[in-house]
CSV table of C-alpha atoms in Angstrom, one decimal:
chain,number,residue,atom,x,y,z
A,1,ARG,CA,-24.2,-17.0,-34.9
A,2,VAL,CA,-25.5,-13.7,-33.3
A,3,ALA,CA,-27.4,-15.3,-30.2
A,4,GLN,CA,-29.5,-11.7,-29.4
A,5,ILE,CA,-31.7,-9.0,-30.5
A,6,SER,CA,-29.1,-6.6,-29.6
A,7,ALA,CA,-26.1,-8.0,-30.7
A,8,MET,CA,-28.2,-7.8,-34.6
A,9,ILE,CA,-28.3,-4.3,-34.2
A,10,CYS,CA,-25.2,-3.6,-33.4
A,11,LEU,CA,-23.9,-5.3,-37.0
A,12,MET,CA,-26.8,-2.8,-38.1
A,13,VAL,CA,-24.6,0.5,-36.6
A,14,PHE,CA,-20.7,-0.9,-37.9
A,15,CYS,CA,-22.1,-1.2,-41.3
A,16,GLN,CA,-22.7,2.5,-40.7
A,17,LEU,CA,-20.2,4.3,-38.9
A,18,GLY,CA,-17.4,1.0,-41.6
A,19,GLY,CA,-14.9,3.0,-43.8
A,20,GLN,CA,-16.6,6.6,-42.6
A,21,VAL,CA,-13.9,9.2,-41.4
A,22,LEU,CA,-14.5,10.4,-37.7
A,23,LYS,CA,-14.3,14.2,-36.5
A,24,GLY,CA,-14.7,15.7,-33.4
A,25,GLU,CA,-13.1,19.5,-31.4
A,26,ALA,CA,-13.3,21.1,-29.6
A,27,TRP,CA,-12.7,24.3,-27.9
A,28,GLY,CA,-10.1,25.0,-24.7
A,29,ASP,CA,-8.1,28.0,-22.2
A,30,SER,CA,-5.0,25.7,-24.5
A,31,GLU,CA,-4.1,23.7,-26.5
A,32,ASP,CA,-3.8,20.7,-24.5
A,33,ARG,CA,-7.1,21.1,-22.7
A,34,ALA,CA,-9.1,21.6,-26.5
A,35,ARG,CA,-7.1,18.1,-27.9
A,36,ASN,CA,-8.2,16.6,-24.8
A,37,GLY,CA,-12.4,17.3,-25.1
A,38,ALA,CA,-11.5,16.9,-28.9
A,39,LEU,CA,-10.5,12.7,-28.2
A,40,ALA,CA,-13.5,13.3,-26.2
A,41,SER,CA,-15.2,14.5,-28.2
A,42,LEU,CA,-14.5,11.8,-31.1
A,43,SER,CA,-14.4,9.2,-28.3
A,44,GLN,CA,-18.2,10.0,-27.6
A,45,SER,CA,-18.9,9.6,-31.5
A,46,ILE,CA,-18.6,6.6,-31.6
A,47,TYR,CA,-19.9,5.5,-28.2
A,48,VAL,CA,-23.1,7.6,-28.0
A,49,LYS,CA,-24.4,5.3,-31.4
A,50,VAL,CA,-23.1,1.7,-29.5
A,51,GLU,CA,-23.4,1.9,-26.6
A,52,THR,CA,-27.7,1.2,-25.9
A,53,THR,CA,-26.3,-1.9,-28.9
A,54,ILE,CA,-23.2,-3.4,-27.8
A,55,THR,CA,-23.3,-4.9,-24.1
A,56,ALA,CA,-23.7,-8.5,-24.8
A,57,THR,CA,-22.3,-11.0,-27.6
A,58,GLU,CA,-22.8,-14.7,-28.2
A,59,GLY,CA,-22.1,-17.3,-30.6
A,60,GLU,CA,-20.2,-19.9,-31.3
A,61,GLU,CA,-16.9,-20.9,-32.7
A,62,ASN,CA,-14.9,-24.3,-33.5
A,63,PHE,CA,-18.4,-25.5,-32.1
A,64,ARG,CA,-17.0,-24.2,-29.1
A,65,ALA,CA,-19.5,-21.0,-27.4
A,66,PHE,CA,-18.2,-18.0,-26.5
A,67,ALA,CA,-20.0,-14.9,-24.5
A,68,ARG,CA,-18.0,-11.6,-23.4
A,69,THR,CA,-19.9,-8.8,-21.5
A,70,VAL,CA,-18.6,-5.4,-22.2
A,71,LYS,CA,-18.5,-4.0,-18.4
A,72,GLU,CA,-15.7,-1.1,-18.6
A,73,VAL,CA,-17.1,1.3,-21.6
A,74,THR,CA,-19.3,3.5,-19.7
A,75,THR,CA,-18.2,7.5,-19.9
A,76,THR,CA,-16.6,8.3,-23.1
A,77,SER,CA,-12.8,8.5,-21.8
A,78,ASN,CA,-12.4,5.3,-21.6
A,79,LEU,CA,-12.7,4.9,-25.6
A,80,PRO,CA,-8.8,4.2,-26.4
A,81,LEU,CA,-7.8,5.5,-29.8
A,82,LEU,CA,-5.7,4.7,-32.1
A,83,GLY,CA,-4.5,6.0,-35.5
A,84,THR,CA,-5.8,9.6,-34.7
A,85,THR,CA,-4.7,12.5,-36.5
A,86,PHE,CA,-4.9,16.1,-35.6
A,87,THR,CA,-5.5,19.2,-37.9
A,88,PRO,CA,-3.4,22.7,-37.3
A,89,VAL,CA,-4.6,24.0,-34.1
A,90,GLU,CA,-6.8,27.3,-34.4
A,91,LYS,CA,-6.5,30.3,-32.2
A,92,LYS,CA,-8.7,33.0,-31.7
A,93,GLY,CA,-8.1,35.7,-28.7
A,94,ARG,CA,-7.5,33.4,-25.5
A,95,GLU,CA,-8.8,29.8,-26.9
A,96,PHE,CA,-8.3,27.4,-28.8
A,97,LYS,CA,-9.7,24.8,-31.3
A,98,VAL,CA,-8.8,21.4,-31.8
A,99,THR,CA,-9.9,19.3,-34.1
A,100,VAL,CA,-8.8,14.8,-34.7
A,101,MET,CA,-9.8,13.1,-37.1
A,102,LEU,CA,-10.8,9.4,-37.2
A,103,ASP,CA,-10.4,7.1,-40.5
A,104,PRO,CA,-11.2,3.2,-39.9
A,105,ALA,CA,-9.3,1.9,-43.3
A,106,ARG,CA,-6.5,3.8,-41.4
A,107,ALA,CA,-6.8,3.3,-37.5
A,108,LEU,CA,-8.6,-0.7,-38.2
A,109,SER,CA,-4.9,-2.3,-37.9
A,110,LEU,CA,-3.4,-1.0,-35.7
A,111,TYR,CA,-6.5,-1.9,-33.4
A,112,GLU,CA,-5.8,-5.8,-34.7
A,113,ASP,CA,-2.2,-5.3,-33.7
A,114,ARG,CA,-2.7,-4.5,-30.3
A,115,LEU,CA,-6.4,-6.9,-30.3
A,116,SER,CA,-3.1,-9.8,-31.1
A,117,ALA,CA,-1.5,-9.1,-28.6
A,118,LEU,CA,-3.8,-9.5,-26.3
A,119,GLN,CA,-5.6,-13.0,-27.5
A,120,LYS,CA,-1.8,-13.3,-27.3
A,121,ASP,CA,-0.8,-12.3,-23.6
A,122,LEU,CA,-4.5,-13.6,-22.1
A,123,ASP,CA,-3.5,-17.3,-24.5
A,124,GLU,CA,-0.6,-17.4,-22.3
A,125,ALA,CA,-2.5,-16.4,-19.3
A,126,ALA,CA,-4.8,-19.5,-19.1
A,127,GLN,CA,-2.1,-21.8,-18.0
A,128,PHE,CA,-2.4,-19.8,-14.6
A,129,LEU,CA,-5.7,-21.1,-13.7
A,130,LYS,CA,-4.3,-23.7,-13.5
A,131,ASP,CA,-3.8,-25.4,-9.3
A,132,GLY,CA,-0.1,-25.5,-8.7
A,133,GLY,CA,3.1,-23.8,-9.2
A,134,ASP,CA,5.0,-20.2,-7.4
A,135,ALA,CA,1.5,-19.2,-5.6
A,136,VAL,CA,2.5,-15.2,-5.9
A,137,LEU,CA,3.2,-15.0,-9.9
A,138,ARG,CA,-0.3,-17.3,-10.5
A,139,TYR,CA,-1.3,-15.0,-8.7
A,140,ASN,CA,0.0,-11.5,-10.1
A,141,ARG,CA,-0.7,-13.0,-13.3
A,142,LEU,CA,-4.3,-13.5,-13.3
A,143,ILE,CA,-4.3,-9.4,-11.9
A,144,LYS,CA,-3.0,-8.7,-14.4
A,145,ALA,CA,-5.0,-11.3,-17.4
A,146,ASN,CA,-8.1,-9.4,-15.7
A,147,GLY,CA,-7.2,-6.1,-16.8
A,148,GLU,CA,-5.9,-7.6,-20.1
A,149,LEU,CA,-9.8,-8.4,-20.3
A,150,GLU,CA,-11.0,-5.9,-20.2
A,151,GLU,CA,-9.0,-3.9,-21.8
A,152,PHE,CA,-9.1,-7.0,-24.9
A,153,ASP,CA,-13.4,-6.5,-24.5
A,154,ILE,CA,-12.3,-2.9,-24.7
A,155,TYR,CA,-10.5,-2.3,-27.6
A,156,ARG,CA,-12.7,-5.7,-29.8
A,157,PHE,CA,-15.3,-3.1,-29.0
A,158,ILE,CA,-13.9,-0.8,-31.1
A,159,TYR,CA,-12.6,-3.0,-32.9
A,160,LEU,CA,-16.2,-4.3,-34.5
A,161,ALA,CA,-18.0,-0.2,-34.0
A,162,LEU,CA,-16.5,1.1,-36.6
A,163,GLY,CA,-16.6,-2.3,-39.0
A,164,GLY,CA,-14.1,-4.7,-38.0
A,165,LYS,CA,-14.8,-7.7,-40.1
A,166,LYS,CA,-12.1,-11.0,-37.9
A,167,THR,CA,-13.3,-12.2,-35.3
A,168,TYR,CA,-11.3,-12.4,-32.3
A,169,THR,CA,-11.8,-15.1,-29.2
A,170,VAL,CA,-10.0,-15.4,-26.0
A,171,PRO,CA,-9.4,-19.4,-23.7
A,172,LEU,CA,-10.7,-18.2,-20.2
A,173,THR,CA,-13.2,-15.9,-19.6
A,174,GLN,CA,-13.8,-13.1,-16.6
A,175,SER,CA,-15.4,-16.1,-14.2
A,176,GLN,CA,-12.5,-18.4,-14.4
A,177,ILE,CA,-10.3,-15.4,-13.8
A,178,SER,CA,-11.6,-14.7,-11.0
A,179,SER,CA,-12.0,-18.6,-9.2
A,180,ALA,CA,-9.2,-19.4,-9.7
A,181,LEU,CA,-7.8,-16.2,-7.2
A,182,HIS,CA,-10.7,-16.9,-4.2
A,183,LYS,CA,-8.9,-20.2,-4.9
A,184,LEU,CA,-5.5,-18.7,-3.8
A,185,THR,CA,-6.5,-16.2,-1.7
A,186,ALA,CA,-9.0,-17.6,1.1
A,187,THR,CA,-6.4,-20.3,2.6
A,188,PHE,CA,-2.7,-19.4,1.5
A,189,ASP,CA,0.0,-21.6,0.8
A,190,ASP,CA,2.7,-18.3,0.2
A,191,LEU,CA,3.3,-16.6,3.5
A,192,GLU,CA,4.6,-13.0,0.9
A,193,LEU,CA,1.2,-13.7,-1.4
A,194,ALA,CA,-0.7,-13.5,1.9
A,195,LEU,CA,0.1,-10.7,3.1
A,196,LYS,CA,0.8,-8.5,-0.4
A,197,HIS,CA,-3.1,-9.1,-0.7
A,198,HIS,CA,-4.5,-8.5,2.7
A,199,ILE,CA,-2.2,-4.8,3.0
A,200,THR,CA,-4.1,-3.1,0.6
A,201,ARG,CA,-6.6,-1.5,3.1
A,202,ILE,CA,-3.2,-0.3,4.8
A,203,ILE,CA,-1.0,0.4,1.9
A,204,ASN,CA,-2.3,4.1,1.8
A,205,TYR,CA,-1.2,5.0,5.7
A,206,SER,CA,2.0,6.5,6.1
A,207,MET,CA,4.8,6.4,9.3
A,208,ILE,CA,3.9,3.2,10.4
A,209,TYR,CA,5.4,1.3,13.2
A,210,VAL,CA,5.9,-1.9,12.4
A,211,HIS,CA,5.7,-4.3,15.5
A,212,TYR,CA,6.6,-8.1,15.5
A,213,PRO,CA,4.2,-10.7,16.2
A,214,ALA,CA,3.9,-13.1,18.6
A,215,LEU,CA,2.3,-16.8,20.0
A,216,TYR,CA,-0.1,-15.5,23.3
A,217,PRO,CA,1.5,-16.0,25.8
A,218,SER,CA,5.4,-15.4,24.3
A,219,LYS,CA,7.1,-12.0,23.5
A,220,GLU,CA,9.7,-14.3,21.8
A,221,VAL,CA,11.0,-13.0,18.2
A,222,THR,CA,10.8,-16.1,16.4
A,223,GLN,CA,12.0,-17.4,13.0
A,224,PHE,CA,8.6,-16.6,11.6
A,225,SER,CA,8.0,-13.2,13.5
A,226,ARG,CA,10.8,-11.3,11.8
A,227,ILE,CA,10.7,-13.3,8.5
A,228,VAL,CA,6.7,-11.7,9.2
A,229,ARG,CA,8.0,-8.3,9.6
A,230,ASP,CA,11.2,-7.8,7.6
A,231,ARG,CA,7.8,-8.3,4.8
A,232,LEU,CA,6.0,-6.5,6.1
A,233,ILE,CA,8.2,-3.0,6.2
A,234,ALA,CA,9.1,-3.8,2.3
A,235,MET,CA,5.5,-3.5,1.3
A,236,LEU,CA,4.3,-0.6,3.6
A,237,LYS,CA,5.5,2.8,4.6
A,238,VAL,CA,6.7,2.8,7.7
A,239,THR,CA,9.3,4.5,10.0
A,240,GLU,CA,11.3,2.8,12.5
A,241,ASN,CA,11.5,5.1,14.5
A,242,LEU,CA,9.2,5.2,18.0
A,243,GLU,CA,8.3,8.3,18.7
A,244,GLN,CA,6.6,9.6,15.5
A,245,ALA,CA,4.5,7.2,14.2
A,246,GLN,CA,1.4,8.1,13.0
A,247,TYR,CA,0.1,4.4,13.1
A,248,HIS,CA,1.2,1.3,15.0
A,249,LEU,CA,0.9,-2.4,13.4
A,250,ARG,CA,0.6,-4.7,15.8
A,251,SER,CA,0.2,-8.4,15.4
A,252,SER,CA,-0.2,-11.6,15.8
A,253,TYR,CA,-0.4,-15.2,15.0
A,254,GLU,CA,-2.2,-18.6,16.6
A,255,ILE,CA,-2.1,-22.2,15.6
A,256,THR,CA,-5.3,-24.4,14.7
A,257,GLU,CA,-5.9,-28.0,13.4
A,258,GLU,CA,-5.8,-26.7,9.9
A,259,GLY,CA,-3.1,-24.7,10.6
A,260,MET,CA,-2.2,-20.6,11.2
A,261,VAL,CA,-4.2,-17.2,11.9
A,262,LEU,CA,-2.4,-14.5,11.1
A,263,THR,CA,-4.3,-11.1,12.8
A,264,LEU,CA,-2.8,-7.6,11.9
A,265,ARG,CA,-4.3,-4.7,13.0
A,266,LEU,CA,-3.5,-1.5,12.5
A,267,VAL,CA,-4.2,1.1,15.8
A,268,SER,CA,-3.8,4.6,15.7
A,269,PRO,CA,-2.0,6.4,18.6
A,270,GLU,CA,-5.2,7.1,21.1
A,271,GLY,CA,-5.6,3.4,20.2
A,272,LYS,CA,-8.3,3.3,17.4
A,273,ILE,CA,-7.5,0.1,15.5
A,274,GLU,CA,-7.7,1.7,12.1
A,275,GLN,CA,-8.0,-1.6,9.7
A,276,ALA,CA,-8.1,-5.3,10.9
A,277,GLU,CA,-7.0,-7.9,9.1
A,278,PHE,CA,-7.3,-11.7,10.1
A,279,ILE,CA,-5.0,-14.4,7.7
A,280,ARG,CA,-5.4,-17.8,7.2
A,281,LEU,CA,-2.1,-20.1,6.3
A,282,SER,CA,-2.0,-23.5,5.8
A,283,PRO,CA,1.1,-25.2,7.4
A,284,PRO,CA,3.4,-24.8,3.5
A,285,ALA,CA,3.9,-21.1,4.0
A,286,TYR,CA,5.2,-21.9,7.4
A,287,GLN,CA,6.4,-24.9,8.3
A,288,ALA,CA,9.9,-24.1,6.5
A,289,TYR,CA,10.3,-20.8,9.2
A,290,ARG,CA,11.0,-21.5,13.2
A,291,TYR,CA,7.2,-20.0,14.1
A,292,MET,CA,7.3,-22.2,18.3
A,293,PRO,CA,8.9,-19.9,20.9
A,294,SER,CA,11.7,-21.3,22.6
A,295,ASN,CA,10.2,-20.5,26.3
A,296,PHE,CA,6.7,-21.3,25.1
A,297,ASP,CA,6.6,-23.7,28.0
A,298,VAL,CA,7.8,-21.8,30.6
A,299,ALA,CA,5.8,-18.2,29.2
A,300,GLN,CA,3.1,-20.7,29.5
A,301,SER,CA,3.7,-21.4,33.3
A,302,ILE,CA,4.4,-18.2,34.5
A,303,ALA,CA,1.7,-16.4,32.5
A,304,SER,CA,-0.5,-19.6,34.2
A,305,GLY,CA,0.7,-18.9,37.6
A,306,GLU,CA,0.2,-15.0,37.0
A,307,LEU,CA,-0.2,-12.9,41.1
A,308,ILE,CA,-2.5,-10.8,41.3
A,309,SER,CA,-2.3,-8.8,44.2
A,310,ASN,CA,-5.0,-5.6,44.7
A,311,LYS,CA,-2.8,-4.1,46.6
A,312,LEU,CA,1.1,-5.2,45.4
A,313,LEU,CA,1.9,-3.7,41.5
A,314,VAL,CA,5.7,-3.3,39.7
A,315,GLN,CA,6.2,-3.1,36.1
A,316,PHE,CA,9.2,-3.8,34.2
A,317,SER,CA,10.6,-3.0,30.5
A,318,GLY,CA,12.8,-1.3,28.2
A,319,LEU,CA,14.5,1.7,28.3
A,320,ASP,CA,12.5,1.7,24.7
A,321,GLY,CA,9.3,-0.5,25.6
A,322,SER,CA,8.4,-4.1,26.7
A,323,ASP,CA,7.2,-5.6,23.1
A,324,GLN,CA,9.6,-7.7,21.6
A,325,LEU,CA,12.2,-6.2,22.6
A,326,PHE,CA,16.0,-7.4,20.6
A,327,PHE,CA,19.5,-7.0,21.0
A,328,VAL,CA,22.6,-7.9,19.2
A,329,LYS,CA,25.9,-9.4,20.8
A,330,GLY,CA,27.9,-6.2,22.1
A,331,ASP,CA,24.5,-3.9,22.6
A,332,LEU,CA,24.0,-1.9,25.6
A,333,ALA,CA,20.3,-3.8,27.3
A,334,GLY,CA,19.0,-0.8,29.4
A,335,PHE,CA,15.7,-2.2,32.3
A,336,LYS,CA,13.1,0.5,33.8
A,337,ILE,CA,11.6,-1.2,37.3
A,338,ARG,CA,8.5,0.9,38.7
A,339,ALA,CA,5.7,0.0,41.3
A,340,ASN,CA,3.0,1.4,44.5
A,341,MET,CA,5.2,0.4,47.3
A,342,PRO,CA,8.0,0.3,48.9
A,343,VAL,CA,9.6,-2.9,48.0
A,344,GLU,CA,12.6,-5.5,47.1
A,345,TYR,CA,13.2,-7.4,44.5
A,346,TYR,CA,15.8,-9.4,41.7
A,347,ILE,CA,15.0,-10.9,39.4
A,348,ILE,CA,15.6,-13.7,37.7
A,349,GLY,CA,17.1,-14.5,33.7
A,350,HIS,CA,15.6,-17.3,31.6
A,351,ASN,CA,17.3,-18.1,28.5
A,352,TYR,CA,16.2,-20.8,25.6
A,353,SER,CA,19.5,-21.5,23.4
A,354,ALA,CA,19.7,-24.1,21.5
A,355,GLU,CA,21.2,-25.5,23.9
A,356,GLY,CA,18.4,-26.1,26.0
A,357,VAL,CA,17.2,-23.4,29.4
A,358,TYR,CA,19.9,-21.4,31.7
A,359,SER,CA,17.9,-19.6,34.6
A,360,TYR,CA,20.4,-17.3,36.6
A,361,LEU,CA,20.3,-14.2,38.8
A,362,LEU,CA,20.4,-10.5,36.9
A,363,PRO,CA,23.2,-9.0,39.9
A,364,LEU,CA,21.9,-5.7,40.8
A,365,LYS,CA,24.5,-2.6,41.8
A,366,SER,CA,24.4,-4.2,45.4
A,367,GLY,CA,24.0,-7.6,45.4
A,368,PHE,CA,21.3,-9.4,43.6
A,369,ILE,CA,18.3,-7.3,45.7
A,370,GLY,CA,17.5,-4.0,44.4
A,371,ARG,CA,15.6,-1.3,46.6
A,372,ILE,CA,12.8,1.0,46.0
A,373,ASN,CA,12.1,3.3,48.1
A,374,SER,CA,9.2,5.4,49.7
A,375,ASP,CA,10.8,8.4,47.7
A,376,GLN,CA,10.3,6.7,44.4
A,377,VAL,CA,7.2,4.9,44.0
A,378,ASN,CA,5.1,5.4,40.9
A,379,ARG,CA,8.2,6.4,39.1
A,380,TRP,CA,10.9,4.3,36.5
A,381,ILE,CA,13.6,3.6,38.5
A,382,GLN,CA,16.6,2.7,35.9
A,383,LEU,CA,18.3,-0.3,36.2
A,384,PRO,CA,21.7,-0.4,35.1
A,385,GLU,CA,22.9,-0.7,31.4
A,386,PHE,CA,24.1,-4.7,30.6
A,387,GLU,CA,26.3,-6.5,27.9
A,388,VAL,CA,24.6,-8.4,25.3
A,389,ILE,CA,26.3,-11.2,25.0
A,390,GLU,CA,26.2,-15.6,25.6
A,391,PRO,CA,24.3,-17.1,25.2
A,392,PHE,CA,22.3,-15.7,22.8
A,393,GLY,CA,18.4,-16.7,22.0
A,394,VAL,CA,15.2,-15.8,23.7
A,395,GLU,CA,15.6,-14.7,27.2
A,396,THR,CA,12.6,-14.3,29.6
A,397,LEU,CA,13.9,-11.5,32.6
A,398,GLN,CA,11.1,-12.4,35.4
A,399,VAL,CA,11.0,-9.7,38.8
A,400,ILE,CA,10.1,-10.9,41.8
A,401,ALA,CA,9.6,-8.0,44.3
A,402,SER,CA,7.8,-7.6,47.9
A,403,THR,CA,7.6,-5.3,50.5
A,404,GLY,CA,9.2,-7.3,52.8
A,405,ASP,CA,12.7,-9.1,52.8
A,406,LEU,CA,13.9,-11.4,50.2
A,407,SER,CA,17.1,-11.5,51.0
A,408,LYS,CA,16.1,-15.6,52.6
A,409,SER,CA,13.7,-15.9,49.2
A,410,LEU,CA,16.8,-15.5,46.9
A,411,PRO,CA,17.2,-18.6,44.2
A,412,PRO,CA,20.7,-20.7,45.2
A,413,VAL,CA,22.5,-20.4,42.4
A,414,VAL,CA,27.0,-21.3,41.6
A,415,ARG,CA,29.2,-19.0,40.0
A,416,ASP,CA,29.1,-19.9,35.9
A,417,HIS,CA,33.1,-19.2,35.4
A,418,LYS,CA,32.5,-19.7,31.0
A,419,ASN,CA,30.5,-16.6,30.7
A,420,GLY,CA,30.3,-14.3,34.2
A,421,LEU,CA,26.5,-15.1,35.2
A,422,TYR,CA,25.4,-16.5,38.6
A,423,LYS,CA,23.4,-20.2,37.1
A,424,ILE,CA,20.3,-21.4,39.3
A,425,THR,CA,21.2,-24.9,40.2
A,426,GLY,CA,17.8,-26.8,39.1
A,427,ASP,CA,15.8,-25.9,36.1
A,428,PRO,CA,13.6,-22.9,35.8
A,429,SER,CA,10.6,-24.4,35.7
A,430,THR,CA,11.5,-25.1,39.5
A,431,ALA,CA,12.9,-21.9,40.2
A,432,VAL,CA,9.9,-20.7,38.8
A,433,PHE,CA,7.9,-23.0,41.6
A,434,ARG,CA,9.5,-21.8,44.2
A,435,THR,CA,10.1,-17.9,43.8
A,436,ARG,CA,6.1,-17.6,43.8
A,437,GLY,CA,6.0,-19.8,47.3
A,438,LEU,CA,7.7,-17.1,49.7
A,439,THR,CA,6.2,-17.7,52.3
A,440,PRO,CA,6.0,-14.2,54.1
A,441,PRO,CA,7.4,-13.2,57.3
A,442,GLN,CA,3.3,-11.3,57.9
A,443,GLU,CA,-0.2,-11.3,56.9
A,444,GLU,CA,0.6,-7.6,55.4
A,445,VAL,CA,3.7,-8.4,53.2
A,446,GLU,CA,2.8,-8.6,49.4
A,447,THR,CA,4.2,-9.9,47.1
A,448,ALA,CA,3.7,-9.7,43.3
A,449,GLU,CA,6.4,-10.7,39.5
A,450,ALA,CA,6.3,-8.7,35.9
A,451,THR,CA,8.6,-10.8,33.5
A,452,LEU,CA,10.3,-9.5,30.0
A,453,THR,CA,11.2,-10.8,27.1
A,454,MET,CA,13.8,-10.5,24.6
A,455,THR,CA,15.5,-12.2,21.4
A,456,LEU,CA,19.0,-12.1,21.5
A,457,MET,CA,21.1,-12.8,18.9
A,458,GLU,CA,25.6,-13.1,17.9
A,459,LYS,CA,24.6,-11.4,14.6
């Protein structure tokens, strides 16, 4: 049954068009331009007659109500025309004339074939409205179904306008698709789907350097960090050369009672945030990966007790930066240090591996204490390179600097002959506390510290 007056007017229009051969023609400065113009003219001959009437239809079939709204038919070029024939091209001077014909008797069967194929695809897609299963597969299939449904509306629009008599319906609506997609994209159970959904505004940028996400205050590259960065690199137009980067994609994550919040920030070289995304992940999206930093407790301890000096400032960095440093066995790791006053300094390494925490003093050029002289103040000083050896894992380097004498403030060490390192006796928390408990020999002495975290792997 037809429920709206506008739909009844449509049926009257269809009767007038049924069996009528339609024609479109156009001139152009090339054959291709004339052909496109002729198709647009033919499309318009259908569209103009029915655009004000076939806006919505309602009906009932097998005791089931259905409704369909044509949303995409807004210009004549949106109408896909099947079964058209072209007459020989005419040419007058530099102009071409093309005439295209559409015979409903020939075209209707082609539209029926296309509608039947779309109906079959949408019947299959309806199964993906149900919860459960592969979230990425469901998301992709429902996005595709949304386009198929719009295409179905347009083809049925033309089929009915040409006098088609068969009834075509589908078991899902755009509102059902939208509802299912909303459930999939509110809080994500699948990490890949979450990233794919949230990078749509970032995907058009190029030359992006992707940094590892980190859980504050740790800068450790966790397994979760590596997985996220690898997947973002596969999805975006990136560069691995930090110096050539036109944008930086920085990210961080935090653990909440409901799950995890992953934050992405696309930053220009001037520091302007171009795009920002907040992604809510439920535990199934990340619990298969190690996401808690191995050095989290000590990182919190260092952060919470960080020394603040209004005079002495010491900075410590890798040669290529200080964020998420990553090395493998055999690499040569280089570092640099800078201070705004002449200082003495030493470096403690805290290594977090499967065997536990291993803290040691880093040997410098002469012993464990390095010096920045007055002529080196406010300049980056490169330290000797160190080869990456066992133990592997996450490592935090802690620089202790003072304007006074540090020779009597070094923590006690014992030589570990297995790897040649000078292991600090006692646990790392005690070592951290000891470095902050320095007794200055005079009141004017300033003490400061800086930390640098890196991840070391065998391969």
